[in-house]
Amino acid sequence: MSEQLLTLDLLADWLRRYAAIVDEHKTYLTELDSAIGDADHGANMARGTAAVLTHVDDATTIDALLKKAGMTLVSTVGGTSGPLYGTLLMKMGMATSSVVELSAEDFGKALRAGLEGLVARGKTELGDKTMVDALAPALDAYDAALADGSDLHDAVAAAAQAAAAGRDATTPMVAKKGRASYLGERSAGHQDPGATSSTYLFDALGDVIGA
């Protein structure tokens, strides 16, 4: 059905909406990062996503859109966030062909390829107190919803809810990766900024499809 398709224009709007949400919450993200990181996650992500916006109108296919967005994040976002978010989007682009629309199922496959690329690059897993703790349950919820017969709207809503739950679950965790891991037990009690910015991906997608 046509309403199940994620078009090039819709995915461009997704990136625009994500940039807007990141910019809106950049101070909050930096506050989270100041507790267990370098206090720059919000500023870095806002700079990177703003740079992505300068390219979204140039792409004529979905793979080109996602690959360019990913490369832009790698080159403009400092720390580990740039390579990880960049890898997520580049691997998503590599998982699609030169098309202008994706089914809900194919978009899920692209997301899965992106997550697998991110995990391989970051050498991280669930429970490490990273963005994976929001992304992995979100993708699982998305896939499960589609398998259960849900439409795109409900699958994205389920993903957003699972991402938020995964984000919240990072608070009591002890960090095992990144700058936060240097704090050891003192990293517990703080919400992970990467998991937080990851939830915005699904919030943004929900906004543009009306979930």
Short mmCIF file of C-alpha atoms in Angstrom, two decimals:
data_model
loop_
_atom_site.label_atom_id
_atom_site.label_comp_id
_atom_site.label_asym_id
_atom_site.label_seq_id
_atom_site.Cartn_x
_atom_site.Cartn_y
_atom_site.Cartn_z
CA MET A 1 0.00 0.00 0.00
CA SER A 2 1.23 3.48 -0.77
CA GLU A 3 0.95 4.61 2.84
CA GLN A 4 3.48 1.93 3.77
CA LEU A 5 6.19 3.44 1.60
CA LEU A 6 9.02 5.62 2.84
CA THR A 7 9.78 7.95 -0.04
CA LEU A 8 12.93 9.94 -0.72
CA ASP A 9 11.11 13.14 0.21
CA LEU A 10 9.84 11.65 3.46
CA LEU A 11 13.30 10.45 4.46
CA ALA A 12 14.75 13.86 3.64
CA ASP A 13 12.08 15.34 5.91
CA TRP A 14 13.12 12.77 8.55
CA LEU A 15 16.67 14.09 8.53
CA ARG A 16 15.40 17.67 8.65
CA ARG A 17 13.16 16.91 11.60
CA TYR A 18 15.95 15.05 13.39
CA ALA A 19 18.22 18.07 12.99
CA ALA A 20 15.51 20.32 14.41
CA ILE A 21 14.97 18.08 17.45
CA VAL A 22 18.70 17.83 18.10
CA ASP A 23 19.06 21.60 17.86
CA GLU A 24 16.12 22.06 20.22
CA HIS A 25 17.68 19.73 22.78
CA LYS A 26 21.37 20.48 22.27
CA THR A 27 21.76 22.11 25.68
CA TYR A 28 20.09 19.14 27.36
CA LEU A 29 22.30 16.66 25.50
CA THR A 30 25.39 18.59 26.54
CA GLU A 31 24.21 18.64 30.15
CA LEU A 32 23.85 14.86 30.06
CA ASP A 33 27.29 14.57 28.50
CA SER A 34 28.85 16.89 31.07
CA ALA A 35 28.12 14.31 33.76
CA ILE A 36 29.84 11.36 32.11
CA GLY A 37 31.55 12.60 28.94
CA ASP A 38 33.23 15.58 27.32
CA ALA A 39 30.27 17.96 27.63
CA ASP A 40 30.06 18.41 23.87
CA HIS A 41 27.51 15.89 22.57
CA GLY A 42 24.76 18.43 22.03
CA ALA A 43 26.96 20.99 20.30
CA ASN A 44 28.63 18.34 18.16
CA MET A 45 25.39 16.71 17.07
CA ALA A 46 23.76 20.07 16.34
CA ARG A 47 26.71 21.07 14.17
CA GLY A 48 26.70 17.76 12.32
CA THR A 49 22.98 17.58 11.66
CA ALA A 50 22.97 21.21 10.51
CA ALA A 51 25.67 20.28 7.99
CA VAL A 52 23.55 17.36 6.79
CA LEU A 53 20.76 19.80 5.93
CA THR A 54 22.95 21.49 3.34
CA HIS A 55 22.95 18.28 1.30
CA VAL A 56 19.48 16.76 1.65
CA ASP A 57 18.06 18.51 -1.39
CA ASP A 58 20.87 17.24 -3.64
CA ALA A 59 20.08 13.52 -3.41
CA THR A 60 17.98 11.90 -6.11
CA THR A 61 17.91 8.41 -4.57
CA ILE A 62 17.56 7.09 -1.04
CA ASP A 63 20.96 5.43 -0.96
CA ALA A 64 22.62 8.67 -2.03
CA LEU A 65 20.72 10.62 0.63
CA LEU A 66 21.69 8.31 3.47
CA LYS A 67 25.30 7.81 2.37
CA LYS A 68 25.91 11.55 2.03
CA ALA A 69 24.26 12.23 5.38
CA GLY A 70 26.43 9.60 7.01
CA MET A 71 29.65 10.89 5.46
CA THR A 72 28.75 14.42 6.53
CA LEU A 73 28.26 13.33 10.14
CA VAL A 74 31.60 11.51 10.15
CA SER A 75 33.38 14.63 8.93
CA THR A 76 31.61 17.22 11.10
CA VAL A 77 30.75 15.57 14.44
CA GLY A 78 33.57 15.21 16.91
CA GLY A 79 34.31 12.34 19.27
CA THR A 80 32.84 8.88 18.75
CA SER A 81 29.33 10.08 17.87
CA GLY A 82 30.23 11.17 14.35
CA PRO A 83 31.72 7.84 13.23
CA LEU A 84 28.90 5.88 14.89
CA TYR A 85 25.98 7.90 13.58
CA GLY A 86 27.75 8.21 10.26
CA THR A 87 28.23 4.47 10.03
CA LEU A 88 24.57 3.90 10.90
CA LEU A 89 23.39 6.06 8.00
CA MET A 90 26.03 4.96 5.51
CA LYS A 91 25.31 1.28 6.13
CA MET A 92 21.60 2.03 5.78
CA GLY A 93 22.32 3.62 2.42
CA MET A 94 24.46 0.68 1.34
CA ALA A 95 21.60 -1.67 2.20
CA THR A 96 19.29 0.07 -0.25
CA SER A 97 19.62 0.39 -3.99
CA SER A 98 19.15 3.51 -6.09
CA VAL A 99 15.45 3.76 -5.35
CA VAL A 100 13.13 6.61 -4.42
CA GLU A 101 10.89 4.64 -2.07
CA LEU A 102 11.18 1.78 0.40
CA SER A 103 8.63 -0.53 1.91
CA ALA A 104 8.34 -0.58 5.69
CA GLU A 105 10.03 -3.97 5.68
CA ASP A 106 12.94 -2.84 3.50
CA PHE A 107 13.43 0.23 5.66
CA GLY A 108 13.63 -2.09 8.67
CA LYS A 109 16.27 -4.16 6.90
CA ALA A 110 18.25 -1.00 6.19
CA LEU A 111 18.01 0.05 9.83
CA ARG A 112 19.22 -3.39 10.88
CA ALA A 113 22.20 -3.15 8.52
CA GLY A 114 22.96 0.26 9.96
CA LEU A 115 22.84 -0.99 13.52
CA GLU A 116 25.06 -3.97 12.70
CA GLY A 117 27.59 -1.62 11.13
CA LEU A 118 27.50 0.65 14.16
CA VAL A 119 27.97 -2.26 16.55
CA ALA A 120 30.90 -3.58 14.53
CA ARG A 121 32.57 -0.19 14.44
CA GLY A 122 31.94 0.67 18.08
CA LYS A 123 32.57 -2.86 19.34
CA THR A 124 29.66 -2.36 21.67
CA GLU A 125 26.62 -4.37 22.71
CA LEU A 126 23.47 -4.11 24.77
CA GLY A 127 24.17 -3.14 28.34
CA ASP A 128 27.30 -1.12 27.62
CA LYS A 129 25.43 2.17 28.27
CA THR A 130 25.59 3.49 24.70
CA MET A 131 23.29 4.42 21.85
CA VAL A 132 22.90 0.69 21.12
CA ASP A 133 20.76 0.42 24.25
CA ALA A 134 18.15 2.62 22.58
CA LEU A 135 18.61 1.52 18.97
CA ALA A 136 18.57 -2.26 19.39
CA PRO A 137 15.27 -2.52 21.28
CA ALA A 138 13.73 0.05 18.94
CA LEU A 139 14.58 -2.04 15.89
CA ASP A 140 13.39 -5.21 17.58
CA ALA A 141 10.08 -3.53 18.39
CA TYR A 142 9.76 -2.20 14.83
CA ASP A 143 10.37 -5.61 13.28
CA ALA A 144 8.06 -7.34 15.75
CA ALA A 145 5.26 -4.88 15.07
CA LEU A 146 5.49 -5.38 11.31
CA ALA A 147 5.64 -9.16 11.74
CA ASP A 148 2.50 -8.91 13.86
CA GLY A 149 0.67 -7.12 11.07
CA SER A 150 1.05 -3.52 12.23
CA ASP A 151 1.30 -0.75 9.68
CA LEU A 152 4.25 1.64 9.40
CA HIS A 153 2.61 4.19 11.68
CA ASP A 154 2.22 1.73 14.55
CA ALA A 155 5.60 0.09 13.96
CA VAL A 156 7.37 3.44 14.25
CA ALA A 157 5.36 4.29 17.36
CA ALA A 158 6.42 0.97 18.89
CA ALA A 159 10.03 1.65 17.97
CA ALA A 160 9.93 5.10 19.54
CA GLN A 161 8.45 3.71 22.74
CA ALA A 162 11.09 0.96 22.92
CA ALA A 163 13.89 3.44 22.23
CA ALA A 164 12.71 5.63 25.09
CA ALA A 165 12.55 2.64 27.44
CA GLY A 166 16.06 1.62 26.36
CA ARG A 167 17.31 5.15 26.92
CA ASP A 168 15.83 5.25 30.41
CA ALA A 169 17.37 1.88 31.20
CA THR A 170 20.86 3.32 30.68
CA THR A 171 20.60 5.48 33.80
CA PRO A 172 21.49 2.78 36.39
CA MET A 173 24.06 1.11 34.10
CA VAL A 174 27.80 1.27 34.57
CA ALA A 175 29.38 2.41 31.30
CA LYS A 176 31.63 -0.06 29.54
CA LYS A 177 32.50 1.99 26.46
CA GLY A 178 33.64 5.50 25.66
CA ARG A 179 34.68 8.34 27.91
CA ALA A 180 32.00 7.41 30.45
CA SER A 181 33.70 4.05 31.08
CA TYR A 182 36.63 5.87 32.65
CA LEU A 183 34.33 6.80 35.54
CA GLY A 184 33.59 3.19 36.43
CA GLU A 185 30.86 2.91 39.05
CA ARG A 186 30.45 6.70 39.09
CA SER A 187 28.89 6.52 35.61
CA ALA A 188 25.83 4.86 37.15
CA GLY A 189 22.92 7.17 37.86
CA HIS A 190 23.33 9.20 34.66
CA GLN A 191 21.31 8.84 31.46
CA ASP A 192 23.48 8.14 28.43
CA PRO A 193 23.56 11.10 26.01
CA GLY A 194 24.08 8.90 22.93
CA ALA A 195 21.09 6.75 23.79
CA THR A 196 19.14 9.96 24.29
CA SER A 197 20.00 11.43 20.89
CA SER A 198 19.26 8.04 19.33
CA THR A 199 15.66 8.15 20.55
CA TYR A 200 15.24 11.38 18.61
CA LEU A 201 15.69 9.41 15.37
CA PHE A 202 12.43 7.59 16.03
CA ASP A 203 10.69 10.65 17.44
CA ALA A 204 11.58 12.46 14.23
CA LEU A 205 10.37 9.61 12.03
CA GLY A 206 7.13 9.47 13.98
CA ASP A 207 6.67 13.20 13.46
CA VAL A 208 7.07 13.07 9.69
CA ILE A 209 4.77 10.08 9.18
CA GLY A 210 2.25 11.31 11.72
CA ALA A 211 2.78 8.55 14.31
#
